[in-house]
Short mmCIF file of C-alpha atoms in Angstrom, two decimals:
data_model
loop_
_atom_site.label_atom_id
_atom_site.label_comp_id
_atom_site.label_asym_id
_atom_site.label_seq_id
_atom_site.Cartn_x
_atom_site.Cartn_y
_atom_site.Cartn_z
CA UNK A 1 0.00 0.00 0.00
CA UNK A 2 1.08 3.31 -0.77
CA UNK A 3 -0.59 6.06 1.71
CA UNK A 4 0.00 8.75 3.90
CA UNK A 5 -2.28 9.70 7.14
CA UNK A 6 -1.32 13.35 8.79
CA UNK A 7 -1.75 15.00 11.67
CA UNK A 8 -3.58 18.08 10.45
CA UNK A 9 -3.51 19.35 7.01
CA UNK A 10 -1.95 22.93 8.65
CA UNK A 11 0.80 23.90 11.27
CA UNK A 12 0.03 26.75 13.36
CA UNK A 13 0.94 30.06 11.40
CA UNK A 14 1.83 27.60 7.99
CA UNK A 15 -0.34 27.88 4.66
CA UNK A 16 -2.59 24.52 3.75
CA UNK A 17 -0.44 21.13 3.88
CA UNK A 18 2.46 23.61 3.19
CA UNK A 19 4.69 21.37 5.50
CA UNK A 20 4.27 18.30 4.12
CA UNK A 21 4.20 18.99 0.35
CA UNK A 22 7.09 17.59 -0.86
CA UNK A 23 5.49 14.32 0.95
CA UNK A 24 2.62 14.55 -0.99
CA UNK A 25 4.39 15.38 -4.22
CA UNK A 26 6.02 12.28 -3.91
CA UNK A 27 3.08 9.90 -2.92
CA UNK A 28 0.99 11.33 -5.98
CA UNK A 29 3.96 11.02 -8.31
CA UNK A 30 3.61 10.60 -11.84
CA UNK A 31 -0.90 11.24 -11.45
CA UNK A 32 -2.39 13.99 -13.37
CA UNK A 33 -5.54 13.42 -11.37
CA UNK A 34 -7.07 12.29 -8.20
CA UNK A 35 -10.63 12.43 -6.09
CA UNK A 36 -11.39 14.94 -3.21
CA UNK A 37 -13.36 13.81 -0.16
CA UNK A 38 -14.90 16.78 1.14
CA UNK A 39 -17.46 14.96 3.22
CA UNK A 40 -16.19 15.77 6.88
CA UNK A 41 -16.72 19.95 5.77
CA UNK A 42 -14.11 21.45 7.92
CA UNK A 43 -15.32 24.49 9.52
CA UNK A 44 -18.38 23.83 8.20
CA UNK A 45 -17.13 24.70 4.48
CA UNK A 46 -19.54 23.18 1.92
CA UNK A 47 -18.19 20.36 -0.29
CA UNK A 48 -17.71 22.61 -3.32
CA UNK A 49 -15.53 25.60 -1.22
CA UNK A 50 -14.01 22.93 0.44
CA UNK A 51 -13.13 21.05 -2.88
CA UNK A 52 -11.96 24.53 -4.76
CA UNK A 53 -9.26 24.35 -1.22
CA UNK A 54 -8.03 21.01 -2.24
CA UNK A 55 -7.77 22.16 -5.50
CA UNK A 56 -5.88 25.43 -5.10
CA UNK A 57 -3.13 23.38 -3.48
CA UNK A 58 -2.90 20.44 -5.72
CA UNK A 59 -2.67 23.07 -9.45
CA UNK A 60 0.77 24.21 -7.19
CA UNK A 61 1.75 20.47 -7.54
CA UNK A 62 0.39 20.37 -11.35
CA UNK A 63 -2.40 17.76 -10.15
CA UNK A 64 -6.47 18.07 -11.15
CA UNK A 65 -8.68 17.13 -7.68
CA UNK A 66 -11.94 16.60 -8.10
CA UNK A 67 -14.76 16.50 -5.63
CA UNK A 68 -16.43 13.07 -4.88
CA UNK A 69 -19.37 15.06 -4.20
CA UNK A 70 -19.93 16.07 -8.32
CA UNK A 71 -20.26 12.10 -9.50
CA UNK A 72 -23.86 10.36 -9.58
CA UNK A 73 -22.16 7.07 -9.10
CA UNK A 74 -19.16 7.75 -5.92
CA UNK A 75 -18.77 4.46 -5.82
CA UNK A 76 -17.62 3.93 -9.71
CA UNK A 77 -15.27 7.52 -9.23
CA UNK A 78 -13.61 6.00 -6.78
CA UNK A 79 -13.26 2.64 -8.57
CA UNK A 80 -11.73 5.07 -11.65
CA UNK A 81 -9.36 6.98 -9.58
CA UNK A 82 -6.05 6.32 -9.15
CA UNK A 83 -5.32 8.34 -5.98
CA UNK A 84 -7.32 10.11 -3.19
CA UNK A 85 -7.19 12.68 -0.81
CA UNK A 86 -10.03 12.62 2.40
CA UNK A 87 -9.63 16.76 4.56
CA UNK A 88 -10.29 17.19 7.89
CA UNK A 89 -13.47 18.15 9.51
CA UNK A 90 -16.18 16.77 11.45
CA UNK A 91 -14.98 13.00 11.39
CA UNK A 92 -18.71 12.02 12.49
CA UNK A 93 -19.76 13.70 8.80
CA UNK A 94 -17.32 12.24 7.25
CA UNK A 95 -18.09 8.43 8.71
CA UNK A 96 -21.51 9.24 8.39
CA UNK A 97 -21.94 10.29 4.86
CA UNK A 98 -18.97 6.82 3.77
CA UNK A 99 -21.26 4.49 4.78
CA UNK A 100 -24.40 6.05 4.16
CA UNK A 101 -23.01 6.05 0.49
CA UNK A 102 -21.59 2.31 0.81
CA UNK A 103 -18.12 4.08 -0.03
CA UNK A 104 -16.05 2.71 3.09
CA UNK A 105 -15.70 -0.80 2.07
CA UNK A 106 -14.60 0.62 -1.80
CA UNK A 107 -12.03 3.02 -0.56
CA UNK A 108 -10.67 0.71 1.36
CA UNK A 109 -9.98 -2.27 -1.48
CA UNK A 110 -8.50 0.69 -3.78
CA UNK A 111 -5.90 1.53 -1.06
CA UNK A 112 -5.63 -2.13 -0.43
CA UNK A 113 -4.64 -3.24 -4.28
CA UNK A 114 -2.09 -0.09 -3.94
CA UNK A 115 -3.64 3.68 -4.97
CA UNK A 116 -2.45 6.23 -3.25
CA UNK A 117 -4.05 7.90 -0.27
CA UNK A 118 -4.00 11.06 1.88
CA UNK A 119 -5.65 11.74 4.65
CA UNK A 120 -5.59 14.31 6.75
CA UNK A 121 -7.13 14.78 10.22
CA UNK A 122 -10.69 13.44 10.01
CA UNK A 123 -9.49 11.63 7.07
CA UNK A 124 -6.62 10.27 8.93
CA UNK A 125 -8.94 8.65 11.32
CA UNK A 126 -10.93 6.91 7.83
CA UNK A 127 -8.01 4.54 7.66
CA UNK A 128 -8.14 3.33 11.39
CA UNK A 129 -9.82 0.27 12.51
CA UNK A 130 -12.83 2.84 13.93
CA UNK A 131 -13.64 6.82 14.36
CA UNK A 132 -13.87 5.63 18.27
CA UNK A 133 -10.63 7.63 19.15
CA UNK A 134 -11.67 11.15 17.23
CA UNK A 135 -11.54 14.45 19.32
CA UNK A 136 -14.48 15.57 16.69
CA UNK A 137 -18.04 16.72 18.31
CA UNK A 138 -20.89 14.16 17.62
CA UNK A 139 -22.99 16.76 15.51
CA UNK A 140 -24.47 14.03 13.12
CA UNK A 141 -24.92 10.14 14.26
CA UNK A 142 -23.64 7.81 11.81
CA UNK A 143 -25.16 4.05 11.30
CA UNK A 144 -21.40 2.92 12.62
CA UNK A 145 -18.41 4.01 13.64
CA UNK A 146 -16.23 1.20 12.17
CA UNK A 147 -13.35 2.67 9.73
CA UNK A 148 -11.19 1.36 6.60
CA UNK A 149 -9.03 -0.37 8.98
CA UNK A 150 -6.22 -0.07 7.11
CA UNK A 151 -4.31 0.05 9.58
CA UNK A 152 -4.85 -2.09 12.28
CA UNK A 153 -4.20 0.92 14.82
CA UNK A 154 -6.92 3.91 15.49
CA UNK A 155 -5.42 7.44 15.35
CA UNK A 156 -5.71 10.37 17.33
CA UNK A 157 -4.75 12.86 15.64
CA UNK A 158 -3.80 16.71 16.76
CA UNK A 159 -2.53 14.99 20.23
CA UNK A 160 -2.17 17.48 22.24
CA UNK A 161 -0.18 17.07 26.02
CA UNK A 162 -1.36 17.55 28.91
CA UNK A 163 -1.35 21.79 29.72
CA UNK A 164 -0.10 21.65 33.61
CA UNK A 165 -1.11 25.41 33.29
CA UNK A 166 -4.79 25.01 31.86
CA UNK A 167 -6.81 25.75 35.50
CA UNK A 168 -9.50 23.44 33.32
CA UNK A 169 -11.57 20.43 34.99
CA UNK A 170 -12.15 18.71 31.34
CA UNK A 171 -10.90 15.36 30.40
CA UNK A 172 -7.38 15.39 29.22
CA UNK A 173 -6.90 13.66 25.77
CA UNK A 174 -4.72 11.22 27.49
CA UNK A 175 -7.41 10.73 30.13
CA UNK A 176 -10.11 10.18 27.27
CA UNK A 177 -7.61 7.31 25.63
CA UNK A 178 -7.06 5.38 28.78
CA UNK A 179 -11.34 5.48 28.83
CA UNK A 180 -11.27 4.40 25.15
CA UNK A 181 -8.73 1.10 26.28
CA UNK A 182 -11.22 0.21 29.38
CA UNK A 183 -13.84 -0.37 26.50
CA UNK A 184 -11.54 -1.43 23.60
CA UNK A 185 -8.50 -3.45 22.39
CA UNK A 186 -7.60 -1.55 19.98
CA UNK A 187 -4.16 0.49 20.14
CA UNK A 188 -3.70 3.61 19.44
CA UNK A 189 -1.37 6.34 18.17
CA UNK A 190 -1.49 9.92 19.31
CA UNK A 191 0.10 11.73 15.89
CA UNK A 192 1.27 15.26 17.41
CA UNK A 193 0.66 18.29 14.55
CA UNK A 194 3.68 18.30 12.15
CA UNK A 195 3.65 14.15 12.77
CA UNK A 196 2.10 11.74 10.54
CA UNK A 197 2.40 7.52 9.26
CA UNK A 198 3.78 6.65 5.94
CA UNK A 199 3.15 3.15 4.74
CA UNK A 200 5.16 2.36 1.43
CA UNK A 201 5.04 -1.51 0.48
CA UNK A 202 5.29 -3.49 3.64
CA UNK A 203 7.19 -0.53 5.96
CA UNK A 204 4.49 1.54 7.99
CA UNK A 205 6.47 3.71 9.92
CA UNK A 206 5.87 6.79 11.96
CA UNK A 207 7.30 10.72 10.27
CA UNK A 208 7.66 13.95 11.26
CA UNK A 209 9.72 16.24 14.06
CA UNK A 210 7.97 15.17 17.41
CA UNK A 211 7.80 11.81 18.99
CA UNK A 212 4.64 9.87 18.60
CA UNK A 213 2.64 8.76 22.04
CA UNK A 214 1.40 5.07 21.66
CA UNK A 215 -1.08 3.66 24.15
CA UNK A 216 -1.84 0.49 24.68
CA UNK A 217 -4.28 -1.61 26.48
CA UNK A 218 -2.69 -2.43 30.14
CA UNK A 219 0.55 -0.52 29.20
CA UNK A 220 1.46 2.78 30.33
CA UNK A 221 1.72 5.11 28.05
CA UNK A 222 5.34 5.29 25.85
CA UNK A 223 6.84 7.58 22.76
CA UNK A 224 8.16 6.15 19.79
CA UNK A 225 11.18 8.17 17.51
CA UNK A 226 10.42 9.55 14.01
CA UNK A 227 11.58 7.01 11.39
CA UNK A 228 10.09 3.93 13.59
CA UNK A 229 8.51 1.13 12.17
CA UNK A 230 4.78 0.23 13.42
CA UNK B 1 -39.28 21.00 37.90
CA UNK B 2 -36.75 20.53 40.31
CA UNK B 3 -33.33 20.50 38.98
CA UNK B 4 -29.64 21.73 38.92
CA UNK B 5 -27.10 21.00 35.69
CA UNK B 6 -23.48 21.56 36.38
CA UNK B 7 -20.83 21.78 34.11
CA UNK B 8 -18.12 20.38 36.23
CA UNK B 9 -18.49 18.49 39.76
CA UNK B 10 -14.95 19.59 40.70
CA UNK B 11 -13.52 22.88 40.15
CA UNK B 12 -9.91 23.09 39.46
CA UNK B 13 -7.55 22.92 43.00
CA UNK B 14 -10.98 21.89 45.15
CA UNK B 15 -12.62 18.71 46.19
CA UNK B 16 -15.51 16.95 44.62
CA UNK B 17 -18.75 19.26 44.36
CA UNK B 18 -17.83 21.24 46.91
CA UNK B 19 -18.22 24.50 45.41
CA UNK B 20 -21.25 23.66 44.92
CA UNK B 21 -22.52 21.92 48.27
CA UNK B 22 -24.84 24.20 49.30
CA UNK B 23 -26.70 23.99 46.45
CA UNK B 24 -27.34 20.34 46.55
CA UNK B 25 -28.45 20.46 49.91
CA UNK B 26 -31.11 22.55 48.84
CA UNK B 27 -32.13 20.64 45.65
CA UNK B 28 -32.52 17.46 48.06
CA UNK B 29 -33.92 18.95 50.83
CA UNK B 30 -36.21 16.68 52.66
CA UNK B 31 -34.74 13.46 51.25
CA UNK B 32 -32.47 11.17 53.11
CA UNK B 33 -31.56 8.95 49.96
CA UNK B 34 -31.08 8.84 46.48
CA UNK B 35 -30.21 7.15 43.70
CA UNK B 36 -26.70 7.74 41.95
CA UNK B 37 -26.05 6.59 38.25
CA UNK B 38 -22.37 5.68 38.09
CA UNK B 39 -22.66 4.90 34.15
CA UNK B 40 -20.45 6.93 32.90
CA UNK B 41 -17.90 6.03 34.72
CA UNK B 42 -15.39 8.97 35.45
CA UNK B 43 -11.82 8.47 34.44
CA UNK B 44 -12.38 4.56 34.07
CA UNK B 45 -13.78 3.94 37.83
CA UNK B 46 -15.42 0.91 38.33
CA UNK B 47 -19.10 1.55 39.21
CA UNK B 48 -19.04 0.44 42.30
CA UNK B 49 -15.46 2.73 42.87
CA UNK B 50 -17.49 5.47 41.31
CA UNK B 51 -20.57 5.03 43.56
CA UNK B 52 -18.13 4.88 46.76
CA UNK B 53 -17.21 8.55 45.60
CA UNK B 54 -20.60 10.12 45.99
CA UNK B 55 -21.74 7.93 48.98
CA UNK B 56 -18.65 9.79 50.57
CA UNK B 57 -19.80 13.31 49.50
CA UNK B 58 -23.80 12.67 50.03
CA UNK B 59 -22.77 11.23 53.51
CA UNK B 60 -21.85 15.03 54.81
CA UNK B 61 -25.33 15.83 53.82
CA UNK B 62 -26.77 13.30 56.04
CA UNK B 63 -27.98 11.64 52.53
CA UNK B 64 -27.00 8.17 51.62
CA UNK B 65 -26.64 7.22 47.89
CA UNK B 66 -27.19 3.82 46.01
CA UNK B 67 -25.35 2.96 42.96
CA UNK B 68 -28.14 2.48 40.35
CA UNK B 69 -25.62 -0.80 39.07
CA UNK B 70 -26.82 -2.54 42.20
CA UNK B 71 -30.34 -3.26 41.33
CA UNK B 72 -31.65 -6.03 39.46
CA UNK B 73 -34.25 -3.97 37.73
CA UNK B 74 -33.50 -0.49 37.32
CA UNK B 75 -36.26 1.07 36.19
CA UNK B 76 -38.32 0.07 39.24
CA UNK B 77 -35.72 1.41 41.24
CA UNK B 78 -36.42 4.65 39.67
CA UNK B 79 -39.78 4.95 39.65
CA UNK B 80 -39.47 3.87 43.21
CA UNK B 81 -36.06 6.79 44.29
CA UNK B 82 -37.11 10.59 45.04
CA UNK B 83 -34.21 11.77 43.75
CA UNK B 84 -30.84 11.45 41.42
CA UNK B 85 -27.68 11.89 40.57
CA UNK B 86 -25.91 11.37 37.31
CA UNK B 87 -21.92 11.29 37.21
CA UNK B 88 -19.80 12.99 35.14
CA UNK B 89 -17.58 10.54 32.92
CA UNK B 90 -17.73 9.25 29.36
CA UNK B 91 -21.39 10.65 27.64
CA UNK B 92 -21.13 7.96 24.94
CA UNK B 93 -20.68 5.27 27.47
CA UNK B 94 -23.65 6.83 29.88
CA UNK B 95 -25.95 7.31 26.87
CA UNK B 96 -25.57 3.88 25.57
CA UNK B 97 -26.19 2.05 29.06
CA UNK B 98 -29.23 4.57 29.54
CA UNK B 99 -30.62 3.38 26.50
CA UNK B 100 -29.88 -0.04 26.26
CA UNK B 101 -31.45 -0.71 30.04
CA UNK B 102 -34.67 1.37 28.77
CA UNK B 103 -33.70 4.29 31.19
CA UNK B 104 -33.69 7.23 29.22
CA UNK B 105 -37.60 7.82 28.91
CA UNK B 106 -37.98 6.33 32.68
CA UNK B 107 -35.79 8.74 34.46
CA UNK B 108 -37.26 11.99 32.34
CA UNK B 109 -40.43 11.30 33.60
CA UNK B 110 -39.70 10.62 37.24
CA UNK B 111 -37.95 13.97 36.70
CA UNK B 112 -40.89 15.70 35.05
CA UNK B 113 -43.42 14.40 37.75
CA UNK B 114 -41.03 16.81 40.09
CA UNK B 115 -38.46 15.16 41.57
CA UNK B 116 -34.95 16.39 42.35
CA UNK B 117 -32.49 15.44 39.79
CA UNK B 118 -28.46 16.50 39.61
CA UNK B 119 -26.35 16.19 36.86
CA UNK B 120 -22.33 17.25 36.27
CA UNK B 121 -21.19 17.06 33.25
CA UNK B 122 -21.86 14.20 31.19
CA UNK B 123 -24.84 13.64 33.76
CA UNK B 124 -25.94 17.43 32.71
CA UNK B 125 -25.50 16.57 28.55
CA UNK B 126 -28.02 13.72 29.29
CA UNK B 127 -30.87 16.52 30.17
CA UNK B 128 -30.80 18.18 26.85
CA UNK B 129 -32.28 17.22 23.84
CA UNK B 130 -29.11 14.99 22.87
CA UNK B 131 -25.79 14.69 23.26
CA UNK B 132 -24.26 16.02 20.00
CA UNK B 133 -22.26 18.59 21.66
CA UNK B 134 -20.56 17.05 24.14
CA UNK B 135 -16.85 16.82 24.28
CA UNK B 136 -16.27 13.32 25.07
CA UNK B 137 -14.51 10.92 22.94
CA UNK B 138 -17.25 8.44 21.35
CA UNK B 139 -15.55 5.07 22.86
CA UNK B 140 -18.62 3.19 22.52
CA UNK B 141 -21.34 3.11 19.83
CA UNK B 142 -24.38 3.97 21.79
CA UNK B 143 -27.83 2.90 19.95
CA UNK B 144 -29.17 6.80 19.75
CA UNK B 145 -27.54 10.45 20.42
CA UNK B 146 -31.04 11.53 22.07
CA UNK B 147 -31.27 12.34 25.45
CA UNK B 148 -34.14 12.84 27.89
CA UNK B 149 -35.20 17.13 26.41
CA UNK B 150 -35.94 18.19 30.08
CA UNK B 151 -34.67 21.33 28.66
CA UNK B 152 -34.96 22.34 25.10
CA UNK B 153 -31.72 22.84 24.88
CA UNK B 154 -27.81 21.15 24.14
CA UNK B 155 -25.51 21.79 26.85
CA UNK B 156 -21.82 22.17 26.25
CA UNK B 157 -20.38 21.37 29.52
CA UNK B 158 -16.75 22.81 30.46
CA UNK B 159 -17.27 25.06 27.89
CA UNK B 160 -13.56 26.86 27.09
CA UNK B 161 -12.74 29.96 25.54
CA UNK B 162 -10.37 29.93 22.93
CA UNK B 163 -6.54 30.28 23.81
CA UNK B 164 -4.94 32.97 21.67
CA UNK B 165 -1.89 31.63 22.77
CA UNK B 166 -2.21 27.90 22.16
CA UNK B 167 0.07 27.16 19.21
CA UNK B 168 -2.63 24.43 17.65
CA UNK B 169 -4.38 24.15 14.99
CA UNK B 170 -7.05 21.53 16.52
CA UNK B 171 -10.58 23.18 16.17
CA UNK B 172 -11.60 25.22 19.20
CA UNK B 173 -14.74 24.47 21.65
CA UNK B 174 -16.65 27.71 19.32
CA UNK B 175 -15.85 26.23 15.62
CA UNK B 176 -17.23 22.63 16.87
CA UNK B 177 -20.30 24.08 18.40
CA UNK B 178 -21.07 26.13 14.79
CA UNK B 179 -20.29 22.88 12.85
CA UNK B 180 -23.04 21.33 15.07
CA UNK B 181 -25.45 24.44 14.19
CA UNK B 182 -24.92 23.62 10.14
CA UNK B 183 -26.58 20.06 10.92
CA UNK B 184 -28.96 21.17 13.41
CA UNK B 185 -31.19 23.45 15.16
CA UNK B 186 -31.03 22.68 18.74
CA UNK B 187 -29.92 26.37 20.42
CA UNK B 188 -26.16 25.18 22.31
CA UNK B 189 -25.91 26.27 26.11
CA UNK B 190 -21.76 26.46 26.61
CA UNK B 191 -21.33 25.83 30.07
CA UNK B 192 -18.31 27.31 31.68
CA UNK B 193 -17.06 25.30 34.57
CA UNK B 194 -18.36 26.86 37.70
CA UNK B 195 -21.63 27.36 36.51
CA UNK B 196 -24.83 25.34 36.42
CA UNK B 197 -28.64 25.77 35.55
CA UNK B 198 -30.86 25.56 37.60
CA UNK B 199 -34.97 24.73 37.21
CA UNK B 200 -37.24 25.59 40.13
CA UNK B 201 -40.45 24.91 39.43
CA UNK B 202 -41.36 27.21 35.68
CA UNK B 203 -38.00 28.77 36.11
CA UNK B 204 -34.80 27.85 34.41
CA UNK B 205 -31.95 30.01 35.25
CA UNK B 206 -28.07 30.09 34.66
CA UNK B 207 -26.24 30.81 37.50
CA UNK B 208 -23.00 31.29 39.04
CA UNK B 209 -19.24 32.91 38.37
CA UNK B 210 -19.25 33.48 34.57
CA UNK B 211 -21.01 34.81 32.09
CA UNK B 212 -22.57 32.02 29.74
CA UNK B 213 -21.93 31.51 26.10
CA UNK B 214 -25.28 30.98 23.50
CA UNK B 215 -25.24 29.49 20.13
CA UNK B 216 -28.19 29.78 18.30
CA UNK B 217 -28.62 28.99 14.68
CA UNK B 218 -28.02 31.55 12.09
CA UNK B 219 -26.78 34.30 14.69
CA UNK B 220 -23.55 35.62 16.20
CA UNK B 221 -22.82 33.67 19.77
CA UNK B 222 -23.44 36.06 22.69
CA UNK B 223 -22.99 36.00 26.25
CA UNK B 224 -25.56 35.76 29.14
CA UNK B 225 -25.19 37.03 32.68
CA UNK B 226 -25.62 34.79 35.85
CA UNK B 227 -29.57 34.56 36.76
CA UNK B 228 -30.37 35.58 33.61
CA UNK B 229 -33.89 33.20 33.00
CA UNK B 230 -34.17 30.82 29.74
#
């Protein structure tokens, strides 16, 4: 498989996917064209402003995106496509309007038989084994939160330490994790901003200029180095 | 009605409910028991750990608190209690017990018929109309986002002001609760921690340090003073 899932699509102060577009330049090399999944609407954006977004950036790399949203038949554009890129957003949306389209189950045998994939944020999470781990607000209820799972990991993505600071009762996102592994099995990777996974071939390994924060059930909590292999 | 809707049960530095004590003695006046609904399970706590912790703060008040876990058939056990309390924990994991023991419409109408009901937190998201705006992480699938509508309103407990300083690019408490007005219509209470509503008979007020944040549909978000009615 040839994909890679990201953090956030921008760094604080940074222009959109500015810091990782060399990474993306090489994941989409040699394609002319690939789909847009607009579906999780960051900042509530509609699909089309969100698609002309996607598209902005991509012309710089001399690559057409278009919208999932402008095909009758998703499923077939998707089938046609030979790479993809899913934004961030509302990762409830996002789930919501995949299955409710029957789309999750064909995404996930393109990636599998070797198309490239982005994802960012919300469409980082897609490629975990479930949305359970999301920091996203549950704004729409989807018919399940099961993901592509392909990885067998879930992501959280913008993790975000602990503020000793913050004067702030809430959950921390570690806190919410450690609640996520008294229900589930499943482990999972907390992808600081600026982080993200690369999977080339076989090698899935973790990128990017922070450590990565891997939890797993009945473990304490432990950091992995950029360059490691999951 | 007779109720009280915090956003927090422990304020940052102090002990649990205490800054809000007096208050609770009042809502429960007269009763020397109640029944406390450990579901969503704080941090991870067992329920019976979690039921230990309010038996230890009702005790001061001369009240003594069973664990709704402890009963064989829990809706009789509400229809038979004068009053409740509902943890603060996981929302998804409190919704989906609620629902899946038949709970949901049981308890609103023990609470409609008049008596005395406390929430904090996730125990305050399960009075509004559902729980698309809380902030928990969706660990569990539960089998519906509605809640019991005592008020016709979402609450967003612990509600947060944006940090200008915070070098993230995660979406802030505000963005989340307009991506949850582009799906729906429900007006969003955001609940700063310190605060609570409170319903005495017709009268549904917000009280306490802060000012309180509304989101309506279609309108700027503005701010509310303490006692201001609903």
């Amino acid at each position: 498989m040839n994909f890679l899932l990201a953090s956030t699509s921008t760094l604080f102060g940074g222009n959109y996917l500015e810091y990782i577009k060399n990474e993306i330049a090489y994941l989409f090399e040699g394609l002319d064209e690939i789909i847009f999944i607009p579906y999780a609407r960051a900042s509530g954006l509609s699909h089309e402003e969100y698609t002309a977004k996607a598209q902005k950036f991509f012309a710089e790399l001399g690559i057409s995106a278009r919208g999932l949203h402008e095909f009758d038949k998703p499923a077939e554009a998707l089938n046609s496509a030979q790479g993809y890129f899913t934004g961030g957003g509302n990762t409830f949306l996002l789930v919501k309007t995949m299955h409710e389209h029957g789309l999750m189950e064909v995404l996930k045998q393109n990636i599998r038989s070797g198309k490239a994939y982005l994802g960012a944020s919300a469409g980082s999470n897609l490629a975990g084994v479930s949305m359970k781990t999301t920091n996203d607000m549950p704004i729409v209820y989807p018919p399940s939160f099961d993901c592509m799972g392909i990885i067998p990991y879930n992501l959280n993505p913008h993790y975000l330490d602990p503020n000793p600071e913050l004067k702030h009762n809430g959950e921390t996102r570690e806190t919410r994790i450690k609640e996520f592994l008294t229900q589930n099995d499943t482990t999972v990777i907390g992808l600081r901003e600026g982080n993200w996974l690369r999977q080339r071939g076989e090698s899935l390994t973790v990128e990017g200029p922070h450590t990565t924060r891997i939890f797993e059930k009945n473990k304490p909590p432990y950091e992995i180095v950029s360059g490691t292999r999951l």
